[in-house]
mmCIF file of C-alpha atoms in Angstrom:
data_model
loop_
_atom_site.group_PDB
_atom_site.id
_atom_site.type_symbol
_atom_site.label_atom_id
_atom_site.label_comp_id
_atom_site.label_asym_id
_atom_site.label_seq_id
_atom_site.Cartn_x
_atom_site.Cartn_y
_atom_site.Cartn_z
ATOM 1 C CA UNK X 1 112.094 93.829 92.541
ATOM 2 C CA UNK X 2 113.726 92.526 95.724
ATOM 3 C CA UNK X 3 111.903 92.614 99.075
ATOM 4 C CA UNK X 4 114.271 93.314 101.985
ATOM 5 C CA UNK X 5 113.195 92.829 105.595
ATOM 6 C CA UNK X 6 115.298 95.479 107.284
ATOM 7 C CA UNK X 7 115.355 97.699 110.369
ATOM 8 C CA UNK X 8 118.949 97.326 111.622
ATOM 9 C CA UNK X 9 121.962 99.399 110.556
ATOM 10 C CA UNK X 10 123.615 96.487 108.757
ATOM 11 C CA UNK X 11 120.328 95.674 107.001
ATOM 12 C CA UNK X 12 120.234 99.239 105.690
ATOM 13 C CA UNK X 13 123.788 98.909 104.378
ATOM 14 C CA UNK X 14 122.897 95.623 102.676
ATOM 15 C CA UNK X 15 119.849 97.243 101.038
ATOM 16 C CA UNK X 16 122.080 100.010 99.701
ATOM 17 C CA UNK X 17 124.439 97.386 98.266
ATOM 18 C CA UNK X 18 121.511 95.601 96.581
ATOM 19 C CA UNK X 19 120.351 98.909 95.102
ATOM 20 C CA UNK X 20 123.887 99.702 93.891
ATOM 21 C CA UNK X 21 123.979 96.285 92.193
ATOM 22 C CA UNK X 22 121.134 97.477 89.963
ATOM 23 C CA UNK X 23 118.071 95.977 91.628
ATOM 24 C CA UNK X 24 114.787 97.698 92.353
ATOM 25 C CA UNK X 25 113.841 96.985 95.943
ATOM 26 C CA UNK X 26 111.414 97.647 98.747
ATOM 27 C CA UNK X 27 112.489 97.580 102.384
ATOM 28 C CA UNK X 28 110.111 96.772 105.219
ATOM 29 C CA UNK X 29 110.574 97.876 108.840
ATOM 30 C CA UNK X 30 108.523 97.784 112.026
ATOM 31 C CA UNK X 31 109.028 101.291 113.458
ATOM 32 C CA UNK X 32 108.770 104.850 112.156
ATOM 33 C CA UNK X 33 112.277 105.538 113.439
ATOM 34 C CA UNK X 34 113.685 102.718 111.319
ATOM 35 C CA UNK X 35 111.651 103.974 108.347
ATOM 36 C CA UNK X 36 113.197 107.414 108.714
ATOM 37 C CA UNK X 37 116.667 105.862 108.573
ATOM 38 C CA UNK X 38 115.760 104.070 105.338
ATOM 39 C CA UNK X 39 114.243 107.185 103.786
ATOM 40 C CA UNK X 40 117.305 109.257 104.664
ATOM 41 C CA UNK X 41 119.401 106.677 102.787
ATOM 42 C CA UNK X 42 117.121 107.030 99.739
ATOM 43 C CA UNK X 43 115.547 103.595 100.141
ATOM 44 C CA UNK X 44 111.829 102.940 99.529
ATOM 45 C CA UNK X 45 110.239 101.631 102.715
ATOM 46 C CA UNK X 46 106.998 100.183 104.059
ATOM 47 C CA UNK X 47 106.249 100.336 107.797
ATOM 48 C CA UNK X 48 104.440 97.713 109.858
ATOM 49 C CA UNK X 49 104.608 94.128 111.047
ATOM 50 C CA UNK X 50 103.897 91.581 108.308
ATOM 51 C CA UNK X 51 102.268 88.175 108.577
ATOM 52 C CA UNK X 52 103.162 85.391 106.159
ATOM 53 C CA UNK X 53 99.983 86.222 104.218
ATOM 54 C CA UNK X 54 100.920 89.915 104.103
ATOM 55 C CA UNK X 55 104.294 88.991 102.654
ATOM 56 C CA UNK X 56 102.769 86.679 100.066
ATOM 57 C CA UNK X 57 100.391 89.409 98.910
ATOM 58 C CA UNK X 58 103.193 91.970 98.802
ATOM 59 C CA UNK X 59 105.341 89.636 96.702
ATOM 60 C CA UNK X 60 102.521 89.135 94.214
ATOM 61 C CA UNK X 61 101.489 92.801 94.112
ATOM 62 C CA UNK X 62 105.029 94.118 93.565
ATOM 63 C CA UNK X 63 106.320 91.340 91.323
ATOM 64 C CA UNK X 64 109.014 90.463 93.867
ATOM 65 C CA UNK X 65 111.680 88.079 92.520
ATOM 66 C CA UNK X 66 113.333 87.224 95.836
ATOM 67 C CA UNK X 67 112.987 87.914 99.571
ATOM 68 C CA UNK X 68 116.092 88.966 101.500
ATOM 69 C CA UNK X 69 115.493 88.573 105.224
ATOM 70 C CA UNK X 70 117.923 90.875 107.031
ATOM 71 C CA UNK X 71 115.808 91.225 110.166
ATOM 72 C CA UNK X 72 117.345 91.186 113.645
ATOM 73 C CA UNK X 73 118.913 87.855 114.750
ATOM 74 C CA UNK X 74 116.237 87.548 117.459
ATOM 75 C CA UNK X 75 113.265 88.520 115.264
ATOM 76 C CA UNK X 76 112.232 84.871 115.091
ATOM 77 C CA UNK X 77 108.598 85.472 114.134
ATOM 78 C CA UNK X 78 109.545 87.888 111.330
ATOM 79 C CA UNK X 79 111.927 85.346 109.809
ATOM 80 C CA UNK X 80 109.403 82.511 110.005
ATOM 81 C CA UNK X 81 106.762 84.708 108.350
ATOM 82 C CA UNK X 82 109.199 85.725 105.608
ATOM 83 C CA UNK X 83 110.087 82.106 104.887
ATOM 84 C CA UNK X 84 106.444 81.063 104.791
ATOM 85 C CA UNK X 85 105.377 84.024 102.647
ATOM 86 C CA UNK X 86 108.171 83.427 100.133
ATOM 87 C CA UNK X 87 107.391 79.719 100.004
ATOM 88 C CA UNK X 88 103.679 80.328 99.432
ATOM 89 C CA UNK X 89 104.434 82.841 96.668
ATOM 90 C CA UNK X 90 106.990 80.531 95.074
ATOM 91 C CA UNK X 91 109.972 82.909 95.231
ATOM 92 C CA UNK X 92 113.472 82.333 96.678
ATOM 93 C CA UNK X 93 114.242 83.243 100.288
ATOM 94 C CA UNK X 94 117.724 84.437 101.294
ATOM 95 C CA UNK X 95 118.729 85.016 104.901
ATOM 96 C CA UNK X 96 121.350 87.578 105.884
ATOM 97 C CA UNK X 97 122.371 87.377 109.531
ATOM 98 C CA UNK X 98 125.174 89.324 111.130
ATOM 99 C CA UNK X 99 128.042 87.061 112.124
ATOM 100 C CA UNK X 100 127.703 85.395 115.474
ATOM 101 C CA UNK X 101 130.336 86.049 118.103
ATOM 102 C CA UNK X 102 130.917 83.055 120.318
ATOM 103 C CA UNK X 103 130.473 84.005 123.962
ATOM 104 C CA UNK X 104 133.939 84.092 125.506
ATOM 105 C CA UNK X 105 134.555 81.133 127.792
ATOM 106 C CA UNK X 106 134.570 82.627 131.280
ATOM 107 C CA UNK X 107 133.415 81.508 134.685
ATOM 108 C CA UNK X 108 131.284 84.650 135.039
ATOM 109 C CA UNK X 109 129.306 83.957 131.826
ATOM 110 C CA UNK X 110 126.198 81.769 131.797
ATOM 111 C CA UNK X 111 124.673 80.948 128.395
ATOM 112 C CA UNK X 112 120.938 80.155 128.379
ATOM 113 C CA UNK X 113 118.472 79.075 125.695
ATOM 114 C CA UNK X 114 115.743 81.692 126.077
ATOM 115 C CA UNK X 115 114.356 84.637 128.054
ATOM 116 C CA UNK X 116 112.447 82.534 130.568
ATOM 117 C CA UNK X 117 115.575 80.580 131.464
ATOM 118 C CA UNK X 118 117.513 83.844 131.739
ATOM 119 C CA UNK X 119 114.953 85.184 134.213
ATOM 120 C CA UNK X 120 115.108 81.980 136.274
ATOM 121 C CA UNK X 121 118.909 82.094 136.492
ATOM 122 C CA UNK X 122 118.796 85.805 137.379
ATOM 123 C CA UNK X 123 116.263 85.075 140.150
ATOM 124 C CA UNK X 124 118.751 82.657 141.681
ATOM 125 C CA UNK X 125 121.649 85.123 141.501
ATOM 126 C CA UNK X 126 119.726 88.322 142.460
ATOM 127 C CA UNK X 127 121.559 91.605 143.121
ATOM 128 C CA UNK X 128 121.435 94.658 140.828
ATOM 129 C CA UNK X 129 120.468 93.284 137.430
ATOM 130 C CA UNK X 130 120.853 95.325 134.237
ATOM 131 C CA UNK X 131 118.634 94.050 131.457
ATOM 132 C CA UNK X 132 119.798 94.982 127.929
ATOM 133 C CA UNK X 133 117.452 92.778 125.896
ATOM 134 C CA UNK X 134 114.852 95.403 124.921
ATOM 135 C CA UNK X 135 111.191 95.880 125.774
ATOM 136 C CA UNK X 136 109.486 93.089 123.831
ATOM 137 C CA UNK X 137 110.324 90.391 126.375
ATOM 138 C CA UNK X 138 110.448 92.635 129.437
ATOM 139 C CA UNK X 139 107.482 90.927 131.119
ATOM 140 C CA UNK X 140 109.448 87.661 131.345
ATOM 141 C CA UNK X 141 111.819 89.417 133.707
ATOM 142 C CA UNK X 142 109.449 91.670 135.663
ATOM 143 C CA UNK X 143 107.179 88.711 136.448
ATOM 144 C CA UNK X 144 110.087 86.784 137.938
ATOM 145 C CA UNK X 145 112.348 89.470 139.400
ATOM 146 C CA UNK X 146 110.329 92.432 140.657
ATOM 147 C CA UNK X 147 109.641 92.123 144.377
ATOM 148 C CA UNK X 148 112.393 89.597 145.040
ATOM 149 C CA UNK X 149 114.426 90.388 148.174
ATOM 150 C CA UNK X 150 117.868 91.922 147.549
ATOM 151 C CA UNK X 151 117.024 92.428 143.869
ATOM 152 C CA UNK X 152 116.868 95.560 141.709
ATOM 153 C CA UNK X 153 115.987 95.388 138.015
ATOM 154 C CA UNK X 154 117.431 98.114 135.781
ATOM 155 C CA UNK X 155 115.993 98.118 132.246
ATOM 156 C CA UNK X 156 117.999 99.591 129.348
ATOM 157 C CA UNK X 157 116.016 100.157 126.154
ATOM 158 C CA UNK X 158 115.268 102.508 123.294
ATOM 159 C CA UNK X 159 113.881 105.940 124.297
ATOM 160 C CA UNK X 160 110.389 105.421 122.894
ATOM 161 C CA UNK X 161 107.076 106.423 124.432
ATOM 162 C CA UNK X 162 105.640 102.902 124.177
ATOM 163 C CA UNK X 163 108.683 101.502 125.992
ATOM 164 C CA UNK X 164 108.247 103.954 128.849
ATOM 165 C CA UNK X 165 104.544 103.084 129.050
ATOM 166 C CA UNK X 166 105.386 99.392 129.196
ATOM 167 C CA UNK X 167 107.875 99.997 132.026
ATOM 168 C CA UNK X 168 105.208 101.888 133.975
ATOM 169 C CA UNK X 169 102.617 99.158 133.397
ATOM 170 C CA UNK X 170 105.036 96.434 134.510
ATOM 171 C CA UNK X 171 106.150 98.298 137.625
ATOM 172 C CA UNK X 172 109.689 99.426 136.786
ATOM 173 C CA UNK X 173 110.488 102.673 138.587
ATOM 174 C CA UNK X 174 111.709 105.659 136.566
ATOM 175 C CA UNK X 175 115.018 105.713 138.406
ATOM 176 C CA UNK X 176 115.706 102.193 137.118
ATOM 177 C CA UNK X 177 115.117 102.952 133.429
ATOM 178 C CA UNK X 178 117.993 103.745 131.056
ATOM 179 C CA UNK X 179 116.377 105.150 127.899
ATOM 180 C CA UNK X 180 119.175 105.479 125.352
ATOM 181 C CA UNK X 181 119.859 104.361 121.798
ATOM 182 C CA UNK X 182 123.035 102.353 121.242
ATOM 183 C CA UNK X 183 125.336 100.913 120.243
ATOM 184 C CA UNK X 184 127.360 101.799 123.348
ATOM 185 C CA UNK X 185 131.132 101.921 123.718
ATOM 186 C CA UNK X 186 132.856 99.785 126.318
ATOM 187 C CA UNK X 187 133.582 102.951 128.316
ATOM 188 C CA UNK X 188 129.930 104.000 128.385
ATOM 189 C CA UNK X 189 128.862 100.488 129.391
ATOM 190 C CA UNK X 190 131.325 100.616 132.270
ATOM 191 C CA UNK X 191 130.018 104.017 133.358
ATOM 192 C CA UNK X 192 126.439 102.755 133.417
ATOM 193 C CA UNK X 193 127.358 99.561 135.288
ATOM 194 C CA UNK X 194 129.257 101.631 137.832
ATOM 195 C CA UNK X 195 126.496 104.227 138.239
ATOM 196 C CA UNK X 196 123.876 101.619 139.072
ATOM 197 C CA UNK X 197 126.187 99.277 140.976
ATOM 198 C CA UNK X 198 125.360 96.414 138.608
ATOM 199 C CA UNK X 199 126.222 92.900 139.781
ATOM 200 C CA UNK X 200 124.567 90.959 136.931
ATOM 201 C CA UNK X 201 124.048 91.888 133.254
ATOM 202 C CA UNK X 202 121.667 90.129 130.849
ATOM 203 C CA UNK X 203 122.195 90.406 127.085
ATOM 204 C CA UNK X 204 121.465 88.769 123.735
ATOM 205 C CA UNK X 205 124.217 87.536 121.418
ATOM 206 C CA UNK X 206 123.431 90.195 118.833
ATOM 207 C CA UNK X 207 126.809 90.336 117.085
ATOM 208 C CA UNK X 208 129.319 93.144 116.615
ATOM 209 C CA UNK X 209 126.751 95.394 114.936
ATOM 210 C CA UNK X 210 124.750 95.166 118.158
ATOM 211 C CA UNK X 211 127.844 95.965 120.267
ATOM 212 C CA UNK X 212 127.620 92.615 122.047
ATOM 213 C CA UNK X 213 131.354 92.424 122.656
ATOM 214 C CA UNK X 214 131.526 95.915 124.215
ATOM 215 C CA UNK X 215 128.780 95.024 126.703
ATOM 216 C CA UNK X 216 130.338 91.723 127.704
ATOM 217 C CA UNK X 217 133.954 92.893 127.810
ATOM 218 C CA UNK X 218 132.974 95.834 130.003
ATOM 219 C CA UNK X 219 131.129 93.518 132.388
ATOM 220 C CA UNK X 220 133.948 90.982 132.600
ATOM 221 C CA UNK X 221 136.596 93.654 133.200
ATOM 222 C CA UNK X 222 134.490 94.892 136.127
ATOM 223 C CA UNK X 223 133.900 91.391 137.503
ATOM 224 C CA UNK X 224 130.172 91.507 136.713
ATOM 225 C CA UNK X 225 128.379 88.225 136.095
ATOM 226 C CA UNK X 226 126.707 87.973 132.684
ATOM 227 C CA UNK X 227 123.813 85.936 131.309
ATOM 228 C CA UNK X 228 123.891 85.537 127.520
ATOM 229 C CA UNK X 229 120.706 84.479 125.724
ATOM 230 C CA UNK X 230 121.666 82.331 122.731
ATOM 231 C CA UNK X 231 120.254 83.031 119.276
ATOM 232 C CA UNK X 232 117.108 81.171 118.203
ATOM 233 C CA UNK X 233 117.918 77.976 116.341
ATOM 234 C CA UNK X 234 116.153 78.334 112.984
ATOM 235 C CA UNK X 235 116.808 76.358 109.810
ATOM 236 C CA UNK X 236 116.953 79.171 107.277
ATOM 237 C CA UNK X 237 118.108 77.244 104.240
ATOM 238 C CA UNK X 238 120.078 79.697 102.074
ATOM 239 C CA UNK X 239 121.908 81.983 104.512
ATOM 240 C CA UNK X 240 124.914 84.313 104.485
ATOM 241 C CA UNK X 241 126.739 86.462 107.035
ATOM 242 C CA UNK X 242 128.344 88.718 104.410
ATOM 243 C CA UNK X 243 126.882 91.121 101.849
ATOM 244 C CA UNK X 244 128.831 89.655 98.912
ATOM 245 C CA UNK X 245 127.233 86.254 99.495
ATOM 246 C CA UNK X 246 123.751 87.756 99.318
ATOM 247 C CA UNK X 247 124.523 89.785 96.172
ATOM 248 C CA UNK X 248 126.090 86.762 94.497
ATOM 249 C CA UNK X 249 123.015 84.658 95.257
ATOM 250 C CA UNK X 250 120.712 87.367 93.907
ATOM 251 C CA UNK X 251 122.677 87.492 90.647
ATOM 252 C CA UNK X 252 122.008 83.791 90.222
ATOM 253 C CA UNK X 253 118.292 84.166 90.919
ATOM 254 C CA UNK X 254 117.162 87.517 89.515
ATOM 255 C CA UNK X 255 118.207 89.922 86.792
ATOM 256 C CA UNK X 256 118.897 93.545 87.762
ATOM 257 C CA UNK X 257 116.396 96.172 86.626
ATOM 258 C CA UNK X 258 116.855 97.418 83.064
ATOM 259 C CA UNK X 259 117.881 101.055 82.697
#
């Protein structure tokens, strides 16, 4: 049995590859929407956030031979919990992370270390700011940017009820919410930037699977300044950015299921 921390489209594809290689597996996701995607692909799934202790117990209860962490590149807490849970249970940990795309060198791109720094830089630049970093860290930006003179914050996020509630609680007006599920083409990004009159875009370096390049290329072609939040710096140990590397490592560590 292989435990796969999933939730993204490339994580689902990796889980399917692991299954095709002959391994029993269990995927874990955070949302019901992600669970539905796994179920539609015929993958067993468990829903809910997991602490390190939860993961340790799950490993022991299911007889897990290895943990494959294919969580989002910015799901720092999930990865740390997976590493700790695997270590405590005495099983191997393998990290899959979509390939990083270096931010193109450009005078309109500012790379920052974290969300707080991104909000500080945005507060200096002001203008019409489109935030494409999701809802989890939204408060970092509303605390710093809402109410600033000559500043409008437009939040783009998944169309979920809890996201809309969070926007209301934090004071983002309905007219400044873009509730859509990506990834978005370069053309659609341009249309949204144009519609809102965006002068500054904030994004994470989420890789091609997260349509990072389409967001940034669209902004640069329109002369829009961009703040890129760099990926968390975590020492994963055994890590791969391709499916074959993960499968090869699993073959060294665990035998496929019999029959």
